[in-house]
Coordinates of C-alpha atoms in Angstrom, one line a residue:
Chain A
M686 CA 4.2 11.8 53.0
T687 CA 2.1 9.9 55.6
D688 CA 0.8 13.0 56.8
F689 CA -0.3 13.9 53.1
L690 CA -1.9 10.4 52.7
H691 CA -3.7 10.7 55.8
A692 CA -5.1 14.2 54.7
L693 CA -5.9 12.8 51.5
L694 CA -8.3 10.2 52.9
S695 CA -9.5 12.3 55.8
S696 CA -13.1 13.7 55.4
D697 CA -12.2 16.9 57.3
V698 CA -10.0 18.3 54.5
P699 CA -11.9 17.5 51.3
F700 CA -10.0 20.2 49.4
I701 CA -6.9 18.0 49.1
R702 CA -8.8 15.3 47.4
Y703 CA -10.8 17.8 45.2
A704 CA -7.2 19.5 44.1
L705 CA -5.7 16.1 43.3
I706 CA -8.9 14.9 41.3
T707 CA -9.0 18.2 39.4
G708 CA -5.3 17.9 38.7
L709 CA -5.5 14.2 37.3
V710 CA -8.8 14.7 35.5
S711 CA -7.4 18.0 33.8
S712 CA -4.1 16.5 32.8
V713 CA -5.5 14.9 29.6
P714 CA -7.0 18.0 28.1
F715 CA -4.0 20.0 29.3
G716 CA -1.7 17.6 27.4
I717 CA -3.8 17.8 24.3
I718 CA -4.5 21.7 24.2
G719 CA -1.1 22.5 25.5
S720 CA 0.4 20.7 22.7
F721 CA -1.8 22.6 20.1
V722 CA -0.7 25.9 21.8
V723 CA 2.9 25.1 21.5
V724 CA 3.0 23.9 17.9
K725 CA 0.8 26.8 16.7
R726 CA 2.8 29.2 18.8
M727 CA -0.4 30.6 20.5
S728 CA 1.1 31.0 24.1
Y729 CA 0.3 34.8 24.1
V730 CA -3.4 34.0 23.0
A731 CA -3.5 31.6 25.9
G732 CA -1.9 34.3 28.1
A733 CA -4.5 37.1 27.0
V734 CA -7.4 34.8 27.6
S735 CA -6.1 33.6 31.1
H736 CA -5.6 37.1 32.3
S737 CA -8.9 38.6 30.8
V738 CA -11.1 35.9 32.7
L739 CA -10.4 38.1 35.9
G740 CA -12.9 40.5 34.4
G741 CA -15.4 37.6 34.5
I742 CA -14.4 36.7 38.2
G743 CA -14.8 40.3 39.2
L744 CA -18.2 40.7 37.5
A745 CA -19.4 37.5 39.2
L746 CA -18.3 38.5 42.7
F747 CA -20.1 41.9 42.0
C748 CA -23.2 40.2 40.9
N749 CA -23.2 37.8 43.6
N750 CA -22.6 40.2 46.5
V751 CA -24.2 43.4 45.4
L752 CA -27.0 42.3 42.9
G753 CA -27.7 39.2 45.0
L754 CA -27.4 36.8 42.0
K755 CA -26.1 34.0 44.1
Q756 CA -26.2 31.5 41.3
I757 CA -23.4 33.3 39.4
S758 CA -20.2 31.8 40.8
P759 CA -16.7 33.2 40.0
M760 CA -16.2 29.9 37.9
T761 CA -19.4 30.8 35.7
G762 CA -18.2 34.5 35.3
A763 CA -14.6 33.1 34.2
F764 CA -16.4 30.8 31.8
T765 CA -18.4 33.4 30.3
F766 CA -15.5 35.8 29.8
A767 CA -13.2 33.1 28.5
I768 CA -15.8 32.2 25.8
L769 CA -16.3 36.1 25.0
M770 CA -12.7 36.7 24.8
S771 CA -12.0 33.7 22.7
V772 CA -14.6 34.8 20.2
I773 CA -13.3 38.2 20.1
L774 CA -9.7 36.9 19.4
S775 CA -11.0 34.4 16.8
Y776 CA -12.8 37.4 14.9
A777 CA -9.6 39.3 15.0
I778 CA -7.3 36.5 13.8
I779 CA -9.6 35.3 11.0
R780 CA -10.5 38.9 9.9
G781 CA -6.7 39.7 10.0
K782 CA -7.0 43.5 9.6
E783 CA -5.9 44.4 13.1
R784 CA -2.4 43.8 14.5
I785 CA -2.9 40.6 16.5
D786 CA -0.4 41.5 19.1
T787 CA -2.4 44.7 19.8
V788 CA -5.7 42.8 20.1
I789 CA -3.9 40.4 22.5
G790 CA -2.4 43.2 24.7
A791 CA -5.7 45.0 24.9
I792 CA -7.6 41.9 25.8
W793 CA -5.0 41.0 28.4
A794 CA -4.9 44.5 30.1
V795 CA -8.6 45.4 29.8
G796 CA -9.9 42.1 31.2
M797 CA -7.8 42.2 34.2
S798 CA -8.7 45.9 34.9
I799 CA -12.5 45.2 34.7
G800 CA -11.8 42.3 37.2
L801 CA -10.0 44.6 39.6
L802 CA -12.6 47.4 39.1
F803 CA -15.5 45.1 40.0
M804 CA -13.6 43.7 42.9
S805 CA -12.9 47.3 44.4
V806 CA -16.6 48.3 44.3
T807 CA -17.7 44.9 45.8
P808 CA -18.1 45.2 49.6
G809 CA -15.9 43.1 51.7
Y810 CA -12.4 42.1 51.0
T811 CA -11.8 40.2 48.0
D812 CA -8.2 38.9 47.6
P813 CA -7.4 38.9 43.8
M814 CA -4.0 37.1 44.7
S815 CA -5.9 33.8 45.1
Y816 CA -7.2 34.0 41.6
L817 CA -4.0 35.4 40.1
F818 CA -1.7 32.5 41.6
G819 CA -4.2 30.0 42.3
N820 CA -5.9 28.7 45.6
I821 CA -7.0 25.1 45.9
L822 CA -9.1 26.2 48.9
L823 CA -11.5 27.8 46.4
L824 CA -12.4 24.5 44.9
T825 CA -15.8 23.2 45.7
F826 CA -17.5 19.8 44.9
R827 CA -19.6 21.6 42.1
D828 CA -16.4 23.0 40.7
I829 CA -15.0 19.5 40.3
L830 CA -18.2 18.3 38.6
L831 CA -18.0 21.3 36.1
I832 CA -14.3 20.7 35.6
T833 CA -14.8 16.9 35.0
V834 CA -17.6 17.7 32.5
L835 CA -15.4 20.3 30.7
A836 CA -12.5 18.1 30.5
A837 CA -14.5 15.4 29.1
I838 CA -15.9 17.6 26.4
I839 CA -12.6 19.1 25.5
T840 CA -10.9 15.7 25.0
V841 CA -13.9 14.2 23.1
I842 CA -14.0 17.2 20.8
S843 CA -10.2 17.3 20.3
G844 CA -10.4 13.6 19.5
I845 CA -13.2 13.8 17.0
F846 CA -11.6 16.7 15.1
Y847 CA -7.8 15.9 15.7
N848 CA -7.0 15.4 12.0
Q849 CA -8.9 18.4 10.7
I850 CA -7.3 20.8 13.4
V851 CA -3.9 19.3 12.8
A852 CA -4.2 19.9 8.9
T853 CA -5.5 23.3 9.6
I854 CA -2.7 24.4 11.9
F855 CA 0.1 22.8 9.7
D856 CA -1.1 24.1 6.4
E857 CA -4.1 26.4 6.4
D858 CA -4.1 26.9 2.6
F859 CA -3.9 23.0 1.8
A860 CA -6.7 22.4 4.4
R861 CA -8.8 25.0 2.7
I862 CA -8.3 23.2 -0.5
R863 CA -9.3 20.0 0.9
G864 CA -12.7 21.6 1.6
L865 CA -12.1 22.3 5.4
N866 CA -13.7 25.4 6.8
V867 CA -10.5 26.5 8.4
N868 CA -12.0 29.4 10.1
I869 CA -14.5 27.1 11.9
F870 CA -11.4 25.0 13.1
M871 CA -9.4 28.0 14.4
I872 CA -12.5 29.3 16.3
M873 CA -12.9 25.6 17.7
L874 CA -9.3 25.6 18.7
I875 CA -9.4 29.1 20.4
V876 CA -12.6 28.2 22.3
L877 CA -10.9 24.8 23.5
I878 CA -7.8 26.7 24.5
S879 CA -10.0 29.2 26.5
V880 CA -11.9 26.4 28.4
T881 CA -8.8 24.4 29.1
I882 CA -7.4 27.7 30.6
L883 CA -10.3 27.9 32.8
L884 CA -9.6 24.4 34.3
L885 CA -6.0 25.3 34.7
I886 CA -6.7 28.6 36.5
T887 CA -8.3 26.7 39.3
I888 CA -5.1 25.0 40.0
V889 CA -2.3 27.2 39.2
G890 CA -4.1 30.7 38.9
I891 CA -4.2 33.0 36.2
V892 CA -0.7 34.3 36.0
M893 CA 1.1 30.9 35.8
V894 CA -1.4 29.3 33.3
I895 CA 1.0 29.9 30.3
A896 CA 3.7 28.1 32.1
M897 CA 1.7 24.9 32.8
L898 CA 0.2 25.1 29.2
T899 CA 3.6 25.3 27.5
I900 CA 6.2 23.5 29.7
P901 CA 4.9 20.0 29.5
P902 CA 4.4 20.0 25.8
A903 CA 7.8 21.5 25.4
I904 CA 9.3 18.7 27.2
G905 CA 7.3 16.2 25.3
G906 CA 8.4 17.7 21.9
L907 CA 11.9 16.9 22.9
F908 CA 11.4 13.2 23.0
T909 CA 8.9 12.4 20.1
K910 CA 8.5 12.9 16.5
K911 CA 4.6 13.0 16.6
L912 CA 2.0 15.5 17.8
R913 CA 0.1 12.5 19.4
G914 CA 3.3 11.4 21.2
M915 CA 3.8 15.0 22.4
M916 CA 0.2 15.0 23.8
A917 CA 0.7 11.8 25.5
I918 CA 3.9 12.8 27.2
S919 CA 2.6 16.1 28.1
A920 CA -0.5 14.8 29.8
G921 CA 1.5 12.4 31.8
L922 CA 3.8 15.1 32.9
C923 CA 0.9 17.4 33.8
A924 CA -0.4 14.8 36.2
V925 CA 3.0 14.2 37.6
F926 CA 3.7 17.9 38.2
M927 CA 0.3 18.6 39.6
T928 CA 0.5 15.7 42.0
A929 CA 4.0 16.6 43.1
G930 CA 3.1 20.2 43.5
L931 CA 0.2 19.3 45.7
V932 CA 2.2 16.9 47.8
L933 CA 5.1 19.4 48.3
S934 CA 2.9 22.4 49.0
F935 CA 1.3 20.3 51.7
L936 CA 4.5 19.1 53.2
L937 CA 6.2 22.5 53.1
S938 CA 3.3 24.8 53.6
L939 CA 4.0 26.6 50.2
P940 CA 1.5 27.8 47.6
T941 CA 0.4 24.8 45.4
G942 CA 0.3 26.9 42.1
S943 CA 3.7 28.4 42.3
L944 CA 5.3 25.2 43.4
T945 CA 3.7 23.3 40.6
V946 CA 5.1 25.7 38.1
V947 CA 8.6 25.8 39.7
I948 CA 8.5 21.9 39.5
A949 CA 7.6 22.0 35.8
G950 CA 10.3 24.7 35.2
V951 CA 13.1 22.6 36.8
A952 CA 11.9 19.5 34.9
Y953 CA 12.2 21.5 31.7
I954 CA 15.7 22.7 32.3
L955 CA 16.9 19.1 33.1
S956 CA 15.1 17.7 30.2
I957 CA 17.0 20.2 27.9
I958 CA 20.3 19.3 29.5
F959 CA 19.4 15.5 29.3
Y960 CA 18.4 16.0 25.4
R961 CA 21.6 18.0 24.5
V962 CA 23.9 15.5 26.4
R963 CA 22.1 12.5 24.8
N964 CA 22.3 14.1 21.3
G965 CA 26.0 15.0 21.7
M966 CA 26.8 11.4 22.7
I967 CA 24.9 9.9 19.7
R968 CA 26.7 12.5 17.4
A969 CA 30.2 11.6 18.9
R970 CA 29.4 7.9 18.5
L971 CA 28.5 8.4 14.8
E972 CA 31.7 10.3 14.4
I973 CA 33.7 7.5 15.9
K974 CA 32.1 5.0 13.5
Chain B
M1271 CA -2.0 26.7 -28.7
V1272 CA -2.9 23.7 -26.3
K1273 CA -0.3 21.1 -26.9
K1274 CA -1.7 17.9 -25.2
S1275 CA -5.4 18.4 -25.3
S1276 CA -7.7 21.0 -26.8
D1277 CA -10.2 20.4 -23.8
H1278 CA -9.5 23.3 -21.5
I1279 CA -9.2 22.5 -17.7
I1280 CA -8.5 26.0 -16.8
K1281 CA -9.8 29.0 -18.6
V1282 CA -9.2 32.6 -17.6
E1283 CA -10.6 35.5 -19.3
N1284 CA -10.1 39.2 -18.9
L1285 CA -9.0 38.7 -15.3
S1286 CA -8.0 42.0 -13.4
F1287 CA -7.1 42.2 -9.8
G1288 CA -5.6 44.9 -7.4
Y1289 CA -5.7 46.6 -4.0
S1290 CA -7.4 50.0 -4.2
S1291 CA -5.3 52.0 -6.7
N1292 CA -2.4 49.3 -6.9
I1293 CA -3.3 47.2 -10.1
I1294 CA -1.6 43.8 -9.8
L1295 CA -3.0 41.9 -12.7
R1296 CA -4.6 43.7 -15.6
D1297 CA -6.8 42.1 -18.2
V1298 CA -5.0 38.5 -18.2
S1299 CA -6.4 35.8 -20.4
F1300 CA -5.3 32.2 -21.0
S1301 CA -6.4 28.7 -21.1
V1302 CA -4.7 25.3 -20.2
G1303 CA -5.3 22.0 -21.5
H1304 CA -5.4 18.7 -19.9
G1305 CA -1.9 17.3 -19.2
E1306 CA 0.0 20.4 -19.9
I1307 CA 3.0 21.7 -17.9
I1308 CA 2.7 25.4 -17.7
S1309 CA 5.4 27.7 -16.1
I1310 CA 4.5 31.1 -14.7
V1311 CA 7.5 33.4 -14.5
G1312 CA 8.0 37.0 -13.9
P1313 CA 9.7 39.6 -11.6
N1314 CA 8.9 40.2 -7.9
G1315 CA 5.6 41.9 -7.6
G1316 CA 4.6 40.9 -11.1
G1317 CA 1.5 39.1 -9.8
K1318 CA 2.6 35.4 -10.0
T1319 CA 1.4 34.5 -6.5
T1320 CA -1.6 36.7 -7.0
L1321 CA -2.7 34.7 -9.9
L1322 CA -2.0 31.3 -8.1
K1323 CA -4.3 32.7 -5.2
L1324 CA -7.0 33.6 -7.8
L1325 CA -6.8 30.1 -9.5
L1326 CA -7.2 28.5 -5.8
G1327 CA -10.0 30.8 -5.0
F1328 CA -8.2 32.4 -2.2
L1329 CA -8.8 35.9 -3.7
K1330 CA -11.8 37.1 -5.8
P1331 CA -11.2 38.7 -9.2
Q1332 CA -12.2 42.4 -9.5
S1333 CA -13.2 41.7 -13.0
G1334 CA -13.1 38.8 -15.5
T1335 CA -13.6 35.0 -14.9
V1336 CA -11.6 32.0 -13.6
L1337 CA -13.0 28.7 -14.5
I1338 CA -11.6 25.4 -13.4
K1339 CA -13.2 22.3 -15.2
G1340 CA -16.0 24.9 -16.1
K1341 CA -16.6 25.8 -12.3
S1342 CA -15.7 28.6 -10.0
P1343 CA -12.4 28.0 -8.3
E1344 CA -14.1 27.6 -4.9
S1345 CA -16.2 24.9 -6.3
A1346 CA -13.3 23.2 -8.1
R1347 CA -10.9 23.0 -5.2
K1348 CA -11.1 19.4 -4.9
Y1349 CA -9.4 19.0 -8.2
M1350 CA -6.5 21.1 -7.2
G1351 CA -3.4 20.2 -5.5
Y1352 CA -1.3 22.9 -4.0
V1353 CA 2.5 22.7 -3.3
P1354 CA 3.4 25.8 -1.2
Q1355 CA 6.9 27.1 -0.8
Y1356 CA 8.1 24.7 2.0
M1357 CA 9.8 27.7 4.0
T1358 CA 6.2 28.8 4.6
L1359 CA 5.7 25.6 6.8
D1360 CA 6.8 25.5 10.4
R1361 CA 9.9 23.1 10.3
K1362 CA 9.5 22.5 14.0
F1363 CA 6.1 21.1 13.7
P1364 CA 6.1 17.5 15.3
I1365 CA 4.8 15.6 12.3
T1366 CA 6.3 12.7 10.3
V1367 CA 6.6 12.6 6.4
G1368 CA 3.9 9.7 6.6
E1369 CA 1.6 11.8 8.3
V1370 CA 2.0 14.9 6.3
I1371 CA 1.2 12.8 3.1
L1372 CA -1.8 11.1 4.8
S1373 CA -3.3 14.7 5.5
G1374 CA -4.0 14.8 1.7
R1375 CA -6.9 12.6 2.6
V1376 CA -8.3 14.9 5.3
R1377 CA -12.0 15.6 5.1
P1378 CA -14.3 18.1 6.6
F1379 CA -15.5 15.4 9.0
G1380 CA -14.3 11.9 10.0
F1381 CA -11.3 9.8 10.6
Y1382 CA -8.6 8.5 8.1
T1383 CA -9.6 5.0 6.7
K1384 CA -7.5 1.9 6.2
K1385 CA -7.6 2.5 2.3
D1386 CA -6.2 6.1 3.0
R1387 CA -3.3 4.5 4.8
L1388 CA -2.7 2.0 2.1
R1389 CA -2.6 4.9 -0.6
V1390 CA 0.1 6.8 1.4
S1391 CA 2.4 3.8 0.9
E1392 CA 1.6 3.9 -3.1
A1393 CA 2.2 7.6 -3.1
M1394 CA 5.5 7.3 -1.1
E1395 CA 6.7 4.6 -3.5
A1396 CA 5.9 6.8 -6.6
L1397 CA 7.7 9.6 -5.2
E1398 CA 10.8 7.5 -3.8
L1399 CA 10.0 8.3 -0.2
C1400 CA 9.4 5.0 1.4
E1401 CA 12.5 5.0 3.6
L1402 CA 11.4 8.4 5.0
K1403 CA 7.7 7.5 6.1
N1404 CA 8.6 7.8 9.9
E1405 CA 11.3 10.5 9.6
R1406 CA 10.3 13.9 11.3
F1407 CA 9.4 16.6 8.8
S1408 CA 12.1 18.9 10.3
E1409 CA 14.7 16.4 9.5
I1410 CA 14.5 15.9 5.7
S1411 CA 16.1 17.9 2.9
G1412 CA 14.5 20.7 1.0
G1413 CA 14.1 18.2 -2.1
Q1414 CA 12.6 15.7 0.0
I1415 CA 10.0 18.0 1.4
Q1416 CA 9.0 19.1 -2.3
R1417 CA 8.4 15.4 -3.0
M1418 CA 6.5 14.7 0.3
L1419 CA 4.3 17.9 -0.5
I1420 CA 3.7 16.5 -4.2
A1421 CA 2.7 13.2 -2.7
R1422 CA 0.2 14.7 -0.4
S1423 CA -1.4 16.4 -3.4
I1424 CA -1.5 13.1 -5.4
L1425 CA -3.2 11.6 -2.5
S1426 CA -6.0 14.2 -2.5
D1427 CA -6.8 13.1 -6.2
A1428 CA -5.8 16.3 -7.6
E1429 CA -6.2 16.8 -11.3
I1430 CA -4.3 20.0 -11.4
L1431 CA -1.0 20.4 -9.5
L1432 CA 0.0 24.0 -8.6
L1433 CA 3.6 24.6 -7.4
D1434 CA 4.9 27.7 -5.8
E1435 CA 8.7 28.2 -6.3
P1436 CA 9.4 24.4 -6.2
T1437 CA 13.2 24.8 -6.9
S1438 CA 13.8 27.4 -4.3
N1439 CA 16.5 26.3 -1.8
I1440 CA 16.9 22.8 -3.2
D1441 CA 20.2 21.6 -4.8
S1442 CA 20.8 20.7 -8.4
P1443 CA 20.3 16.9 -8.1
S1444 CA 17.1 17.3 -6.2
Q1445 CA 16.0 19.8 -9.1
N1446 CA 16.7 17.2 -11.8
R1447 CA 14.7 14.5 -9.8
L1448 CA 11.9 16.8 -9.3
N1449 CA 12.0 17.7 -13.0
L1450 CA 11.6 13.8 -13.9
I1451 CA 8.8 13.4 -11.4
L1452 CA 6.9 16.3 -12.8
K1453 CA 7.4 15.0 -16.3
E1454 CA 6.0 11.6 -15.1
L1455 CA 3.1 13.2 -13.3
S1456 CA 2.1 15.4 -16.5
K1457 CA 0.8 12.1 -18.0
K1458 CA -2.0 12.1 -15.5
M1459 CA -2.2 15.7 -14.3
T1460 CA -2.1 19.3 -15.4
I1461 CA 0.8 21.2 -13.9
L1462 CA 1.3 24.9 -13.1
I1463 CA 4.6 26.0 -11.9
V1464 CA 5.1 29.4 -10.4
T1465 CA 8.9 30.1 -10.3
H1466 CA 11.7 32.4 -10.7
D1467 CA 13.8 29.6 -12.1
T1468 CA 13.6 29.9 -15.8
G1469 CA 16.4 27.4 -16.3
F1470 CA 14.3 24.8 -14.6
V1471 CA 11.2 25.6 -16.3
S1472 CA 12.6 25.5 -19.7
N1473 CA 13.5 22.1 -19.3
I1474 CA 10.1 20.6 -18.6
T1475 CA 7.5 23.2 -19.8
D1476 CA 5.1 23.1 -22.6
R1477 CA 4.4 26.7 -22.6
V1478 CA 5.8 29.8 -20.4
F1479 CA 3.4 32.5 -19.2
C1480 CA 5.5 35.6 -18.3
I1481 CA 3.6 37.9 -16.0
N1482 CA 4.3 41.5 -15.1
K1483 CA 0.8 42.8 -14.4
T1484 CA -0.3 41.7 -17.9
L1485 CA 0.5 38.2 -19.3
A1486 CA 2.4 37.3 -22.3
E1487 CA 3.0 33.7 -23.5
H1488 CA 6.6 33.0 -24.6
P1489 CA 7.7 30.1 -26.7
I1490 CA 10.4 27.6 -25.5
D1491 CA 12.9 27.8 -28.0
D1492 CA 16.3 29.5 -28.5
R1493 CA 14.7 33.0 -28.2
F1494 CA 13.4 32.3 -24.7
S1495 CA 16.4 33.2 -22.7
K1496 CA 16.9 36.6 -24.7
I1497 CA 13.2 37.4 -24.3
V1498 CA 13.4 36.8 -20.4
S1499 CA 16.4 38.7 -20.0
S1500 CA 15.4 41.7 -21.9
S1501 CA 11.8 41.7 -20.4
Y1502 CA 12.5 40.9 -16.8
G1503 CA 16.2 41.3 -16.3
N1504 CA 16.9 37.8 -15.3
Q1505 CA 19.8 35.9 -16.6
S1506 CA 18.5 32.7 -17.8
F1507 CA 19.8 29.4 -19.1
I1508 CA 17.8 27.1 -21.5
V1509 CA 18.0 23.4 -20.9
R1510 CA 16.6 21.6 -23.9
H1511 CA 14.4 18.8 -23.5
D1512 CA 16.9 16.6 -25.3
T1513 CA 19.9 18.0 -23.8
K1514 CA 22.1 15.8 -21.5
L1515 CA 23.3 17.8 -18.3
N1516 CA 26.9 18.5 -18.0
S1517 CA 29.0 18.1 -14.9
T1518 CA 28.0 21.4 -13.8
G1519 CA 24.3 20.7 -13.9
R1520 CA 23.7 23.2 -16.8
G1521 CA 22.9 22.4 -20.4
N1522 CA 23.7 24.1 -23.4
S1523 CA 22.2 27.6 -23.5

C-alpha cells in the first residue's frame, strides 16, 4: 500500500494519478446514467454503443497514422462514433419499425468490425486488446481534461432534466400527455449513455463497460426505494470499485479493468446474499410476532 | 342523450381507423357531456384501446374528427388524465407512491415546486393513500396502484379521466372502493372507462358504448346484460345503482 501511495505522489508515474482522478471524477455520471440504464433495461443498448466505438478508435488511428491527421485522437474517434451510434439507435427505437434487438446486434458487430479493419490496414502494430479490456497507460492529461468536462456536462444535464427523464422512462404515455416531447428525452438519455460509456471505456475497456454500468446500480437497487438513492449508492460504489481495482492491480501487477469488474462482481454476489439473509431474518421475526 | 350536461366535452364524428386493409373502427360517432361516466365495453380486438389512443391523440384518424373541448386531441392533452393498465408499468422501478403522484405535475422544463408537493398530500388524502406515500411502487397492491395512478391524474389538473381496464387483477373490495372514488370524482370530471368488466361498469356508468368495429350505445337497465351476452358472448351481471352488495360481492342481476 505504501508503494501505491508513493507511486501516486511520484511525478515519474503520472498515469496512476490520472487513472485515480478519472475514476473518481467519472463515478458520479456512472452512478446516474448506470441507474437509468438498469431501470430502463437498456444494458444491451449500452453494450452495442460500447462495442461499436471500436470503429471510431480504428478510424482515428488510421487518420492519425496514414492520413497524417494528428489532431484526431482515438478518444475523438470514439466520441464521434458513440454519438453517431446513439443517433442511429435512437432513430430505430423511436421509429419502432425495426426489431430493436437486430439493430443492436448489427451496430455491435459492424462497429467492432470496422475498428478491426482500420487497425489492420494501419501501419505498425496496434493492440486492440488495450481498447477492448482497458489500459490506464493510454490516459493522457488531455484525456483527463476531456473526461472531466464530459462528466460535468452529463451530471448537469441529468440533474436539470431528471424529472422529465424519470417521467418518460416510467410511463411514456403519461409523460406525453403532460406535454413532454418523449422522443427528445429518449434521444437525450441514449446520448448521455453513449458519452458515459466513452468515459468508462478509458478505465475498464469496451468489453467490460456493461458490467460497470449495471453492477453498481443493481447493488444500489437492493438497498433503496428511490432512484435518487440508487444513483447515490451506485456513484459511491463506482468510486470504491475503481479505486480498489487500481490499488490491487498496482500491487498484484494485474490488469486494472478486469480486476475492477471482478471486484464489482464479488461485491454484487455478497450484496445479494446479504440482502436475502437480511430479508429472511426480518420475515422470520415478523412470523414470530 | 347527455345526462349531466348538454355541453359536449368530447365530440367524435364519423371516425374510422385501421391498419392497411384491417379496419379497426368504422364510422364511429358519439359525444360526451361534462361530468358523465361513460364505459366502453366490447370484445378483444373490437377497437376499445384504439379508440382510447385516438382520444389521446396517440393515433391519427383515417377519416372523421375527434374534438376534445373543441380542440384536436394533441392540443387538448393537458385536459386529459390517463390511467393505464398497471401491468404495463415496470413493477421493479425504484420509485415511491409519492413520487409517482408528484410526476402528475411534471412539465416539459423545470423542477417541481413547493406547491406541487403540497398538492401531492391533498391528492393522497382524497384517494386514501396517505400512509403509502413512502412505500415502494412495487410493494403495493393492484387496487392501491389504481388509486395512485388516479391521484397522479388529479394532480395534473385533468378534466377528463381515461381509465384502461381499471378493475383487471384487483379484488372485489378494491373494486368497490374504486367505484366510490370514481362516483365522487365524476362531480368534477368526465370519466371514460375502457373495460371488459360489464358488472363493474353497470354500477357506476351513465351510458355504455359497446364497440366491435362500430359503436352502439346501450342503456343501463335490465336489458343490458342480455344485450351484452348476445352481442359479445360475455356473461355479465348488473349491479344496480341502488343495490346493496351481498356477501359474494354481487348484486341482484
